[in-house]
XYZ file of C-alpha atoms in Angstrom:
178
model
C 90.526 73.687 99.417
C 90.626 75.027 96.945
C 87.633 76.157 94.652
C 87.601 77.097 91.141
C 84.845 79.597 90.250
C 84.590 80.332 86.266
C 87.568 82.298 86.339
C 89.932 82.514 89.501
C 89.867 79.461 92.698
C 89.494 80.805 95.664
C 91.066 78.770 99.152
C 87.850 78.012 101.505
C 88.652 75.754 104.797
C 85.781 74.107 106.167
C 84.980 73.458 109.839
C 81.881 70.413 109.789
C 79.104 70.778 112.217
C 78.899 69.020 115.250
C 74.843 67.502 114.245
C 75.685 68.268 110.242
C 73.588 70.989 110.048
C 73.109 73.036 107.061
C 73.743 76.488 109.091
C 76.729 77.863 107.242
C 78.820 80.781 108.576
C 81.050 82.087 106.068
C 83.926 84.532 107.113
C 85.819 86.287 105.480
C 89.004 88.457 106.817
C 90.672 91.764 106.677
C 92.860 93.734 104.238
C 96.464 91.493 104.588
C 94.370 88.648 106.339
C 93.383 84.914 105.724
C 91.354 82.323 106.553
C 93.873 81.675 109.085
C 92.750 84.360 111.071
C 89.534 82.767 111.836
C 91.510 80.249 113.600
C 91.550 80.891 117.411
C 87.822 82.063 116.866
C 86.857 79.182 115.116
C 86.154 76.721 118.589
C 84.231 79.874 120.069
C 81.094 79.227 117.460
C 77.993 77.249 118.253
C 79.020 73.648 117.085
C 75.635 73.365 115.439
C 77.141 75.581 112.770
C 79.545 74.516 110.088
C 82.021 77.302 109.503
C 83.748 78.577 106.082
C 86.730 80.671 106.000
C 87.635 82.208 102.863
C 91.216 83.578 101.454
C 89.975 86.339 99.359
C 91.316 87.272 96.002
C 94.840 87.710 96.216
C 94.963 86.621 100.076
C 96.115 83.665 101.428
C 95.989 80.675 99.438
C 93.202 82.097 96.694
C 94.605 83.049 93.096
C 95.922 86.997 93.181
C 95.458 87.745 89.222
C 97.409 90.697 87.519
C 94.116 91.318 86.328
C 92.857 94.413 88.640
C 89.326 93.818 87.487
C 89.101 90.986 89.793
C 89.985 92.771 92.552
C 86.542 95.205 91.726
C 83.605 95.644 94.171
C 81.835 93.732 92.098
C 83.729 90.681 91.235
C 84.348 90.308 94.661
C 81.093 89.524 95.691
C 80.478 87.823 92.536
C 83.149 85.805 93.875
C 81.714 85.414 96.923
C 78.501 84.454 94.969
C 79.821 81.545 93.624
C 81.624 80.471 96.735
C 78.085 80.293 98.507
C 76.863 78.198 95.343
C 79.453 75.810 95.854
C 78.650 75.157 99.106
C 74.979 75.443 99.607
C 71.128 76.185 97.256
C 70.519 77.859 101.165
C 71.144 80.821 102.865
C 73.979 81.490 105.098
C 74.953 83.662 107.801
C 78.254 85.911 106.312
C 80.765 87.589 109.111
C 83.191 89.622 107.537
C 85.903 91.778 109.666
C 87.355 95.431 108.520
C 88.073 94.903 104.395
C 86.331 91.728 104.531
C 83.207 93.172 106.048
C 83.238 95.394 103.522
C 82.800 92.731 101.188
C 80.236 91.030 103.159
C 78.239 94.723 103.060
C 78.177 95.109 99.095
C 77.031 91.326 98.789
C 74.537 91.597 101.373
C 73.254 94.992 98.950
C 73.343 92.810 96.056
C 72.235 89.478 97.506
C 70.200 89.896 100.233
C 68.018 86.765 99.699
C 70.964 84.270 100.443
C 71.413 85.626 104.056
C 70.433 84.604 107.174
C 72.078 87.026 108.745
C 75.080 89.477 108.661
C 77.884 90.616 110.992
C 80.189 93.156 110.884
C 83.358 93.896 112.420
C 85.657 97.161 112.221
C 83.653 97.635 109.616
C 81.910 100.731 107.435
C 79.627 101.602 104.463
C 82.251 104.219 103.441
C 83.101 107.566 103.884
C 79.951 109.659 102.868
C 81.755 113.241 102.883
C 83.297 113.742 99.519
C 86.259 115.755 100.731
C 87.639 113.205 103.370
C 86.947 110.769 100.867
C 88.815 112.057 98.380
C 92.053 112.098 101.249
C 91.019 108.219 101.571
C 91.685 107.818 97.805
C 94.741 109.496 97.861
C 96.092 107.529 100.844
C 94.500 104.700 99.161
C 96.457 105.412 96.178
C 99.553 106.447 98.016
C 99.563 103.012 99.867
C 99.170 100.779 96.679
C 102.367 102.293 95.194
C 104.208 101.560 98.284
C 103.196 97.980 98.287
C 104.056 97.984 94.410
C 107.629 99.184 94.877
C 108.507 97.674 97.956
C 108.720 93.805 99.028
C 106.299 92.109 101.038
C 108.359 91.803 104.375
C 108.724 96.008 104.072
C 105.684 96.541 103.594
C 104.281 93.979 106.378
C 106.498 95.464 108.746
C 105.456 99.316 107.793
C 101.655 97.808 108.210
C 102.259 96.569 111.836
C 103.280 99.796 112.479
C 100.577 101.869 111.839
C 98.395 103.475 114.784
C 95.174 101.379 114.582
C 97.790 97.944 115.590
C 99.330 99.872 118.392
C 97.243 98.262 120.633
C 98.257 94.175 119.165
C 101.947 95.782 120.452
C 100.817 95.099 124.061
C 100.128 91.513 123.412
C 102.611 88.566 124.497
C 105.246 88.360 121.689
C 104.316 85.039 120.288
C 100.232 86.072 119.770
C 101.967 89.001 118.124
C 103.872 86.904 115.668
C 101.930 84.929 114.650
C-alpha cells in the first residue's frame, strides 16, 4: 500500500501477526532491492510480530522523485519516522539490510526512543579512515554516473556481476533469477 507522507509516497507491505498485537517489525531492503526481497524471510519470523516491509525512496513501488534532496540521509530518516508514525504511536524493532541497514542505523541515532530493537545485516556505520572514505566517495560517484548513462538492464547486469554477489551464482538458476 502506498503511504502518503508530507511530500512523498512510500510503499509498505503489511504482514499481520497471528494475535494482532502491536509488536511491529519494520524491514528495510538494500540498494536496488524492494520490499519483495523479504518475502521468503517473512514466514520465518515469530507469528506474534506484525511485519512491515518498506520500499525505500527510489525503489520498488515508492516514489522516485528527481529532486536529490529526497535521497539525503536526513530525508530518508524522516521518511522512516513518518511511516512508523503512520502505523503506530509505540515502539518498533527496525531491521535493515545493507543500505537499509545504514538507513536504520541513522534512524536509531536520531530516534532511539522509537525503538525496541535494531537488527543490522551487512551494514556498517561507514568508513572511518579519511583516505579510504574519499576513495569510496569517488567509486560511488562513478557508479552514479554509470547508472545515469546506462539502461536499467545494463546496470542490473553490471551490479549482479560485482564480486559481492559471486556466491549467489552458485544458487539454482530460478533462485538466482528471482
